[in-house]
PDB file of C-alpha atoms in Angstrom:
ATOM      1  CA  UNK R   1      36.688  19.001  14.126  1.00  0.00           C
ATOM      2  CA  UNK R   2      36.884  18.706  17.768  1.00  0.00           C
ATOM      3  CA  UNK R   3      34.327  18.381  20.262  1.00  0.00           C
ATOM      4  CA  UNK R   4      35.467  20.312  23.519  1.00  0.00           C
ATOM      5  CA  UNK R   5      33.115  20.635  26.410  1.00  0.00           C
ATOM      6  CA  UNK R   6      34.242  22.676  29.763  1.00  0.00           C
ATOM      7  CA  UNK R   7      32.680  23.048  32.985  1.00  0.00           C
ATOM      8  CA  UNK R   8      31.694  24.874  34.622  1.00  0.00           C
ATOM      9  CA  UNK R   9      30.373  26.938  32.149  1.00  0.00           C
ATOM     10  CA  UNK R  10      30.129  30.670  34.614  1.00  0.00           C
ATOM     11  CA  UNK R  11      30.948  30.973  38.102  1.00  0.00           C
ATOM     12  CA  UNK R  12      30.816  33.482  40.777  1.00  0.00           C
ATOM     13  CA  UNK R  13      33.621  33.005  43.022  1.00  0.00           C
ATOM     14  CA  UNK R  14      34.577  35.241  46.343  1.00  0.00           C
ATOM     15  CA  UNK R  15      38.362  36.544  46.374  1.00  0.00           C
ATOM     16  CA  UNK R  16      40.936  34.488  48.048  1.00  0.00           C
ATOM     17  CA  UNK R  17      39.324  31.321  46.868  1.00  0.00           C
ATOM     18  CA  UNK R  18      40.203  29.184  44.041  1.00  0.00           C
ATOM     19  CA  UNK R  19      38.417  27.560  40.995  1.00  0.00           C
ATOM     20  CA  UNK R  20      39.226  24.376  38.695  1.00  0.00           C
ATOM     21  CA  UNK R  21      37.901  24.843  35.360  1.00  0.00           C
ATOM     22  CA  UNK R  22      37.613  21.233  33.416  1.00  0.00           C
ATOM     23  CA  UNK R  23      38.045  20.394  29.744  1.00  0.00           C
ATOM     24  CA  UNK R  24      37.418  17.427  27.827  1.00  0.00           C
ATOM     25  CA  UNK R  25      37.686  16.718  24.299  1.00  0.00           C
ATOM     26  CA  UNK R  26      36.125  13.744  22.074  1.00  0.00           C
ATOM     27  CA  UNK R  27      38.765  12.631  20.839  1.00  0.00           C
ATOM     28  CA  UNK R  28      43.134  11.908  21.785  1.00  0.00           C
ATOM     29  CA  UNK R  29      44.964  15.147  21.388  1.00  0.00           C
ATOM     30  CA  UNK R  30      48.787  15.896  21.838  1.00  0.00           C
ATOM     31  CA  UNK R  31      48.519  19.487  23.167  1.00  0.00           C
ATOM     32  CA  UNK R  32      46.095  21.224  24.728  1.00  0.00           C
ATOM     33  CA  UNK R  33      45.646  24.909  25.338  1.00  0.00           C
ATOM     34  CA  UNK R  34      44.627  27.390  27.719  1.00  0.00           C
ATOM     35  CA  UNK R  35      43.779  30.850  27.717  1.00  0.00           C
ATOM     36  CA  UNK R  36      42.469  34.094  29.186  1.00  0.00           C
ATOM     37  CA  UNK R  37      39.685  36.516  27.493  1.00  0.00           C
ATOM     38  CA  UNK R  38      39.329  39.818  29.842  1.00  0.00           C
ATOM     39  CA  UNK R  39      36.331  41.806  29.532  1.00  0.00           C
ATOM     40  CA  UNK R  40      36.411  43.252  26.174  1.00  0.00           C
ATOM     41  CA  UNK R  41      39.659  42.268  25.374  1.00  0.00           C
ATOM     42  CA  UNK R  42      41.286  39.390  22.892  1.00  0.00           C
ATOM     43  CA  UNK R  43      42.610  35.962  23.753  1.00  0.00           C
ATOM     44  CA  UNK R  44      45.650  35.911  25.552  1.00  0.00           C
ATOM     45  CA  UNK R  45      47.574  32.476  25.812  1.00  0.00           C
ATOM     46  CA  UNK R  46      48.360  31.553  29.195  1.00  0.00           C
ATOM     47  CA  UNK R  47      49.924  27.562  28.903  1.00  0.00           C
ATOM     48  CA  UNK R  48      50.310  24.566  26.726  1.00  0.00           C
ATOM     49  CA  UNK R  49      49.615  21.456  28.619  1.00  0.00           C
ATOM     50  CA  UNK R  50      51.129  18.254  26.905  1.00  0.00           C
ATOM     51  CA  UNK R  51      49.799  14.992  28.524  1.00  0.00           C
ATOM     52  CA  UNK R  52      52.783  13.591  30.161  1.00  0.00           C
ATOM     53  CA  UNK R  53      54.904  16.921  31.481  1.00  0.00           C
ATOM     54  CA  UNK R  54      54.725  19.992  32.990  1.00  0.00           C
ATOM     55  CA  UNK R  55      52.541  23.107  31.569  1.00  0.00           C
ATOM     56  CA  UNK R  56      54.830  25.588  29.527  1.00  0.00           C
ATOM     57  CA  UNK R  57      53.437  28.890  30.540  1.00  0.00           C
ATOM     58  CA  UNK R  58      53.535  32.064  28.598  1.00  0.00           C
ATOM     59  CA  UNK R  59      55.361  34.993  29.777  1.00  0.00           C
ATOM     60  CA  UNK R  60      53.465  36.712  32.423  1.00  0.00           C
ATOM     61  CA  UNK R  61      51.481  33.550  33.759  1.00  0.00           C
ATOM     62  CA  UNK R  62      53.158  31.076  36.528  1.00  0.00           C
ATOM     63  CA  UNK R  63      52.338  27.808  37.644  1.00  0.00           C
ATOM     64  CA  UNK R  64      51.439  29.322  41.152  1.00  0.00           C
ATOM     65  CA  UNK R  65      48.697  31.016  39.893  1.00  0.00           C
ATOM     66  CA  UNK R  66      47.321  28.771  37.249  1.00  0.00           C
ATOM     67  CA  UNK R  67      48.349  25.415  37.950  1.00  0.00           C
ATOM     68  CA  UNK R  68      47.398  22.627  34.853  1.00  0.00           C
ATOM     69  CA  UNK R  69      46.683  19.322  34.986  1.00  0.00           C
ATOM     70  CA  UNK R  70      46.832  16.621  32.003  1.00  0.00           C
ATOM     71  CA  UNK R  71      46.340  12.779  33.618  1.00  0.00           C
ATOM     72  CA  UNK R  72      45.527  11.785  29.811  1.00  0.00           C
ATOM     73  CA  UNK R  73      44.978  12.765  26.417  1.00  0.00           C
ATOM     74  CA  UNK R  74      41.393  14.039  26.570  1.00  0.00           C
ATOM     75  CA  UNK R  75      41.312  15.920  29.652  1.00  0.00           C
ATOM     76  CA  UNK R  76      42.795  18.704  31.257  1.00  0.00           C
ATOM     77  CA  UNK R  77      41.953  21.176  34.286  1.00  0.00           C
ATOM     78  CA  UNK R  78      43.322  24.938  34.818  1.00  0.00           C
ATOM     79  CA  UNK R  79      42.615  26.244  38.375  1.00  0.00           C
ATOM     80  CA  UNK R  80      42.705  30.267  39.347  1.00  0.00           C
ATOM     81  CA  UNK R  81      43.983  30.339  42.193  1.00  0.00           C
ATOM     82  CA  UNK R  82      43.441  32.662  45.186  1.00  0.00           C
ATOM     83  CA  UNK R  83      41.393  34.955  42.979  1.00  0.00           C
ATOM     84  CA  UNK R  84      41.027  38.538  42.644  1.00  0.00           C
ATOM     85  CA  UNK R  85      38.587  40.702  40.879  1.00  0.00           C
ATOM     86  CA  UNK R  86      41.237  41.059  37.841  1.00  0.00           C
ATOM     87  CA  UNK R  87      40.569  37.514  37.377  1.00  0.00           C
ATOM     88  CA  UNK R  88      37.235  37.817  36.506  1.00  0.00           C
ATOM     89  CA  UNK R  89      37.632  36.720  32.667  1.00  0.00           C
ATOM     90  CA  UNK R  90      36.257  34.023  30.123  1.00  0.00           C
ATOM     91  CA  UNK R  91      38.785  30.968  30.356  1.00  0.00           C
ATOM     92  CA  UNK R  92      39.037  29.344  27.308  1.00  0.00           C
ATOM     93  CA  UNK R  93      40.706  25.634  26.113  1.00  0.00           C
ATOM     94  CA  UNK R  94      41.516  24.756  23.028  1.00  0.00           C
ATOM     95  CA  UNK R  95      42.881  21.812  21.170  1.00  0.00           C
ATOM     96  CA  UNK R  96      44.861  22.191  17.565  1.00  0.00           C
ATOM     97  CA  UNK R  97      42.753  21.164  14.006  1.00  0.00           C
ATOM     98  CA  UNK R  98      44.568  18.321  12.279  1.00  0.00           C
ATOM     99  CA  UNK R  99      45.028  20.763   9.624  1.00  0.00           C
ATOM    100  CA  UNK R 100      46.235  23.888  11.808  1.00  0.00           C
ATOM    101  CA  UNK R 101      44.862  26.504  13.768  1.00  0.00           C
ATOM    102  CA  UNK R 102      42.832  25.769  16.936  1.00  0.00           C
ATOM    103  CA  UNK R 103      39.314  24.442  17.544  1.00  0.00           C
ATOM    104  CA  UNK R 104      37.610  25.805  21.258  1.00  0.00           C
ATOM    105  CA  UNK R 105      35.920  24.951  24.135  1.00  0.00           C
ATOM    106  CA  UNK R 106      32.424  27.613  24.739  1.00  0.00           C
ATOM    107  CA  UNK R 107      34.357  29.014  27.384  1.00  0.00           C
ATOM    108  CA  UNK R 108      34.168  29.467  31.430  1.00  0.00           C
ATOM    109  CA  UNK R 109      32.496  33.198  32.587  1.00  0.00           C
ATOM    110  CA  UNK R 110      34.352  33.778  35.610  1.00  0.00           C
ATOM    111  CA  UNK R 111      33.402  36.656  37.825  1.00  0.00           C
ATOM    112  CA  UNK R 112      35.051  37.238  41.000  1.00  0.00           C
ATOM    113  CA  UNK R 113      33.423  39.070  43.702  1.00  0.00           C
TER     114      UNK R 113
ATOM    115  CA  UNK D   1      57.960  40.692  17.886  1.00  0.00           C
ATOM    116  CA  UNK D   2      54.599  38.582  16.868  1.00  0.00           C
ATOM    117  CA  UNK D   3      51.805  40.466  16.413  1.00  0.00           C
ATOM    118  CA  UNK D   4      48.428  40.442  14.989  1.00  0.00           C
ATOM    119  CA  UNK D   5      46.695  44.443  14.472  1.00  0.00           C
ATOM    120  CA  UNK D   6      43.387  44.624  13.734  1.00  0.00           C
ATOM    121  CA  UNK D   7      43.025  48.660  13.096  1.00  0.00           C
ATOM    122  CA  UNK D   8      38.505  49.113  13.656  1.00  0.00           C
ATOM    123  CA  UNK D   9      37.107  48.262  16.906  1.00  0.00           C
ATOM    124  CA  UNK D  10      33.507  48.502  15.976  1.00  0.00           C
ATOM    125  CA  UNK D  11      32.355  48.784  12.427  1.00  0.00           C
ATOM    126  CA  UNK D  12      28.348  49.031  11.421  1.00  0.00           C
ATOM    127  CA  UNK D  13      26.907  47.880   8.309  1.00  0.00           C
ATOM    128  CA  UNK D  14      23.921  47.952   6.829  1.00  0.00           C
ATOM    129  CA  UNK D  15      22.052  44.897   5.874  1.00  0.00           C
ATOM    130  CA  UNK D  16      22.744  43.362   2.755  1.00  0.00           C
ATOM    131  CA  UNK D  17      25.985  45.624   2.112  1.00  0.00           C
ATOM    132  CA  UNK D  18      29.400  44.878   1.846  1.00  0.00           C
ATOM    133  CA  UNK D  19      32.181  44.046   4.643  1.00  0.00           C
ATOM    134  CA  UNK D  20      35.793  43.918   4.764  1.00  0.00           C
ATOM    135  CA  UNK D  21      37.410  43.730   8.544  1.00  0.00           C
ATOM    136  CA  UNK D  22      41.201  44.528   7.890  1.00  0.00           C
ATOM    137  CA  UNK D  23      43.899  42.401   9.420  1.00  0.00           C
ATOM    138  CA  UNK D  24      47.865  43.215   9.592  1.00  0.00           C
ATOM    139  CA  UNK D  25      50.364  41.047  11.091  1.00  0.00           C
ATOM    140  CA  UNK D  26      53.880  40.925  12.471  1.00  0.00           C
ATOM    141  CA  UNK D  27      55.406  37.490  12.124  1.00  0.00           C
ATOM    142  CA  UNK D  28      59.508  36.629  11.345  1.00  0.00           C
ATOM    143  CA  UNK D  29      58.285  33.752   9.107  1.00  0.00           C
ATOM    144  CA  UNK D  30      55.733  32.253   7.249  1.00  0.00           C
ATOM    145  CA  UNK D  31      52.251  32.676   9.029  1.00  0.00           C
ATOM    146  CA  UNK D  32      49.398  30.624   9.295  1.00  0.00           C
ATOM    147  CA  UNK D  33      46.413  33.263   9.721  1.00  0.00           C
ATOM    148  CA  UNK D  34      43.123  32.566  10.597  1.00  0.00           C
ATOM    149  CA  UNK D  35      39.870  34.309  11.174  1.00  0.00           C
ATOM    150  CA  UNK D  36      37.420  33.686  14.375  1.00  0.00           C
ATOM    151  CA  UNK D  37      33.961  34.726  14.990  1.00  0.00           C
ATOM    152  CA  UNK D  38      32.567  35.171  17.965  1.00  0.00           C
ATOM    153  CA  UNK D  39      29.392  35.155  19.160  1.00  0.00           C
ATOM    154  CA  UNK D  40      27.994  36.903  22.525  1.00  0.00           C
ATOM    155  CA  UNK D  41      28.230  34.670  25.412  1.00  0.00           C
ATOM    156  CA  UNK D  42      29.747  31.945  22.628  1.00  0.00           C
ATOM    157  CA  UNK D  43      32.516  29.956  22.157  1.00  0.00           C
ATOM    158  CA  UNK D  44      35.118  31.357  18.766  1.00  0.00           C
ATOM    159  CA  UNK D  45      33.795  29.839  15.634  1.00  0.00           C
ATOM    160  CA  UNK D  46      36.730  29.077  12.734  1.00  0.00           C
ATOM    161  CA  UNK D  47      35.503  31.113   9.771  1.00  0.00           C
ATOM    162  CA  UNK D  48      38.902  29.914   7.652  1.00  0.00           C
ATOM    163  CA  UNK D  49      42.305  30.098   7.708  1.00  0.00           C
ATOM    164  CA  UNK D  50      45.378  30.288   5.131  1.00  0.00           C
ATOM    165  CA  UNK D  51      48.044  28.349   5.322  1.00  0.00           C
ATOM    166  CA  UNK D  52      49.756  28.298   1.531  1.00  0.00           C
ATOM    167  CA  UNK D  53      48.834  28.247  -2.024  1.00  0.00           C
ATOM    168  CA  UNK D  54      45.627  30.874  -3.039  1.00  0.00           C
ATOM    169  CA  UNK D  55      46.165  33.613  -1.679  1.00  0.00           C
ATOM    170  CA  UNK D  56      41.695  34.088  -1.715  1.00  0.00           C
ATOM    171  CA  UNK D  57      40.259  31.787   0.984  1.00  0.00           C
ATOM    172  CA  UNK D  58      36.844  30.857   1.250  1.00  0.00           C
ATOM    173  CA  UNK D  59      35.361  30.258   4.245  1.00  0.00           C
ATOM    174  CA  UNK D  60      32.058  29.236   5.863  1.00  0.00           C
ATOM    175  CA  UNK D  61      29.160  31.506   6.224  1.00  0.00           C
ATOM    176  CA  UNK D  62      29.906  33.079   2.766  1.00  0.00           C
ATOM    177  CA  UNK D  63      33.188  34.760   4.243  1.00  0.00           C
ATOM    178  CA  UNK D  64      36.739  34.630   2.307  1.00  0.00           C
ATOM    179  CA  UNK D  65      39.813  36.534   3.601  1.00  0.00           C
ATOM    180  CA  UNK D  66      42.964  37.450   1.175  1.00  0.00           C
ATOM    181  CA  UNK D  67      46.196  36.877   1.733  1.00  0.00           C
ATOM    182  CA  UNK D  68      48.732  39.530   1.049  1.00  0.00           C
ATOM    183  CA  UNK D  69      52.135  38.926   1.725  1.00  0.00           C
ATOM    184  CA  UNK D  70      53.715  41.848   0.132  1.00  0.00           C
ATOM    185  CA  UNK D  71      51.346  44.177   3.019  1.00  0.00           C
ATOM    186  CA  UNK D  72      51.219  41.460   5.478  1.00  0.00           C
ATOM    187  CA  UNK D  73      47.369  41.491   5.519  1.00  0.00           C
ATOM    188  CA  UNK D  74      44.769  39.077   5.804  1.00  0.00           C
ATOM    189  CA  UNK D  75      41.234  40.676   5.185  1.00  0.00           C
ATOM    190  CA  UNK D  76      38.346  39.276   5.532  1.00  0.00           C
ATOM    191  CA  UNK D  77      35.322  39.904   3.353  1.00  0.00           C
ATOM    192  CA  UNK D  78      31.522  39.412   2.794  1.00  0.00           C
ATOM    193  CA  UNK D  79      29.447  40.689  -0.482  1.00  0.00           C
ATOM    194  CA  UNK D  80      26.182  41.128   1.396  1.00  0.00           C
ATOM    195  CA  UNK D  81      26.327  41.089   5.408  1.00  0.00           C
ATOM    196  CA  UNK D  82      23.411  39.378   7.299  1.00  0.00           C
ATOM    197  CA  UNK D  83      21.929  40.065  10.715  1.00  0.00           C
ATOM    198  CA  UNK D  84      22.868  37.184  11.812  1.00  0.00           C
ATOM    199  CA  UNK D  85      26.889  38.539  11.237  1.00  0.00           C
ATOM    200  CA  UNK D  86      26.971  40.562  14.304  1.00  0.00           C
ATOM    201  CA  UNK D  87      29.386  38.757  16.207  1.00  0.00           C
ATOM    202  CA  UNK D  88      32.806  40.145  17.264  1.00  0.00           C
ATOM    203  CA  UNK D  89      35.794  39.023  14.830  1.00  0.00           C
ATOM    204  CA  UNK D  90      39.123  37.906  15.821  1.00  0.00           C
ATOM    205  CA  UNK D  91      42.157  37.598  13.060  1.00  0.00           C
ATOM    206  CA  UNK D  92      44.867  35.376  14.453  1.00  0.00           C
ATOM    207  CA  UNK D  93      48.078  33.962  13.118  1.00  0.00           C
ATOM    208  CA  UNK D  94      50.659  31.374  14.486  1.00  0.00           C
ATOM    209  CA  UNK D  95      54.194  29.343  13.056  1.00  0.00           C
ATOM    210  CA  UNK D  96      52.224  26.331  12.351  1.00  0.00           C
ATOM    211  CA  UNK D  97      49.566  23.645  13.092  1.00  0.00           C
ATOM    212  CA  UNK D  98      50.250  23.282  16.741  1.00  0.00           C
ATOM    213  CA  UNK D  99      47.538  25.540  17.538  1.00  0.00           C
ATOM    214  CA  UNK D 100      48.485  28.374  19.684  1.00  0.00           C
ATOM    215  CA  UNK D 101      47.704  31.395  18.458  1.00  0.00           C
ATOM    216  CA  UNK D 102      48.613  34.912  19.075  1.00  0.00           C
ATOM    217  CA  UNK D 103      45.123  37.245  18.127  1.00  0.00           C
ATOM    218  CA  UNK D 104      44.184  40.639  17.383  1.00  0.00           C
ATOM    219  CA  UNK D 105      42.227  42.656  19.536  1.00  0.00           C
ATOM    220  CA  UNK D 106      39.318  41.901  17.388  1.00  0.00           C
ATOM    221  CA  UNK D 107      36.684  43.763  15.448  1.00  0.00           C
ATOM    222  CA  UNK D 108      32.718  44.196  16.723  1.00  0.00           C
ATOM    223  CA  UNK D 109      30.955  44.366  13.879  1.00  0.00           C
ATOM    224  CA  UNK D 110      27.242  45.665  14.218  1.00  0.00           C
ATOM    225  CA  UNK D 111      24.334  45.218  11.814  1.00  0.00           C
ATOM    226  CA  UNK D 112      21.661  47.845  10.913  1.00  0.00           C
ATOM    227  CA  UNK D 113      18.254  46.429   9.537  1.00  0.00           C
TER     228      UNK D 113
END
């Protein structure tokens, strides 16, 4: 299994400003993933980021909003940008298991004030 | 459309009795389903997943989840729940290893001593 640490791990933010969320895995993936846990709610996928090219964003997410990095194959960074109070959710990356499904980071408390 | 319907929101158990958190999907073709745990303030946990073959999984913590194709249904099961199993349970499923995932709303499940 993979080993996927993100920073920060919670942040308070103020609206209107913007946060970069990090992700790094131990070991050379293809695709990573992003996505969005509101309060109380399930996992929502927001992007696949493939080292190389452009995010492919799910419907209801744009590029604006959540822009994704991938310089290599361990690392990747989402940003929220010019955040609201409905963007206060757990951010979550996540790498696929060599045998299927998906193996994740602990997740990034965001809380927007 | 893709979906993933997990019908109880919060279930309680005694200690020591019997689970079973109930899992229907909506997928065009053949699913791979998988079942998450998640800890408060934690990261999702894989607790197994089915991708062909036995149609009885087993799983870590003592868990196993069976695959039924003919009620598209993927339950997962414990003989004797531990206080340690209060977590919040997610039941996902996607087209194949790629790893992104479309999940059910999950189930909280509570333990009484």
């Amino acid at each position: 299994s993979a080993v996927i640490s993100q920073k920060p791990s919670r942040d308070i933010c103020q609206r209107g400003t913007s946060l970069t969320i990090q992700c790094q895995v131990d070991s050379q993936v293809t695709m990573m993933f992003w996505y969005r846990q509101q309060p109380g709610q399930s996992l929502t996928l927001i992007a696949t980021a493939n080292q190389g090219s452009e995010a492919t964003y799910e419907s209801g997410f744009v590029i604006d909003k959540f822009p994704i990095s991938r310089p290599n194959l361990t690392f990747s960074t989402l940003t929220v940008s010019n955040m609201s109070p409905e963007d206060s959710s757990i951010y979550l990356c996540s790498v696929a298991g060599a045998l299927g499904g998906a193996f994740f980071g602990q997740g990034t408390r965001l809380t927007v004030v | 459309a893709q979906s993933v319907t997990q019908p109880d929101i919060h279930i309680t158990v005694s200690e020591g009795a019997s689970l079973e958190l109930r899992c229907n999907y909506s997928y065009g073709a053949t699913p791979y389903l998988f079942w998450y745990v998640q800890s408060p303030g934690q990261g999702l946990q894989l607790l197994l997943k089915y991708f062909s073959g036995d149609t009885l999984v087993q799983g870590i913590k003592g868990f196993e989840a069976e695959f039924k194709r003919s009620q598209s249904s993927f339950n997962l099961r414990k003989p004797s729940v531990h206080w340690s199993d209060a977590a919040e349970y997610f039941c996902a499923v996607s087209g194949g290893s790629q790893g992104n995932l479309i999940f059910g709303k999950g189930t909280k499940l509570s333990v009484k001593p």
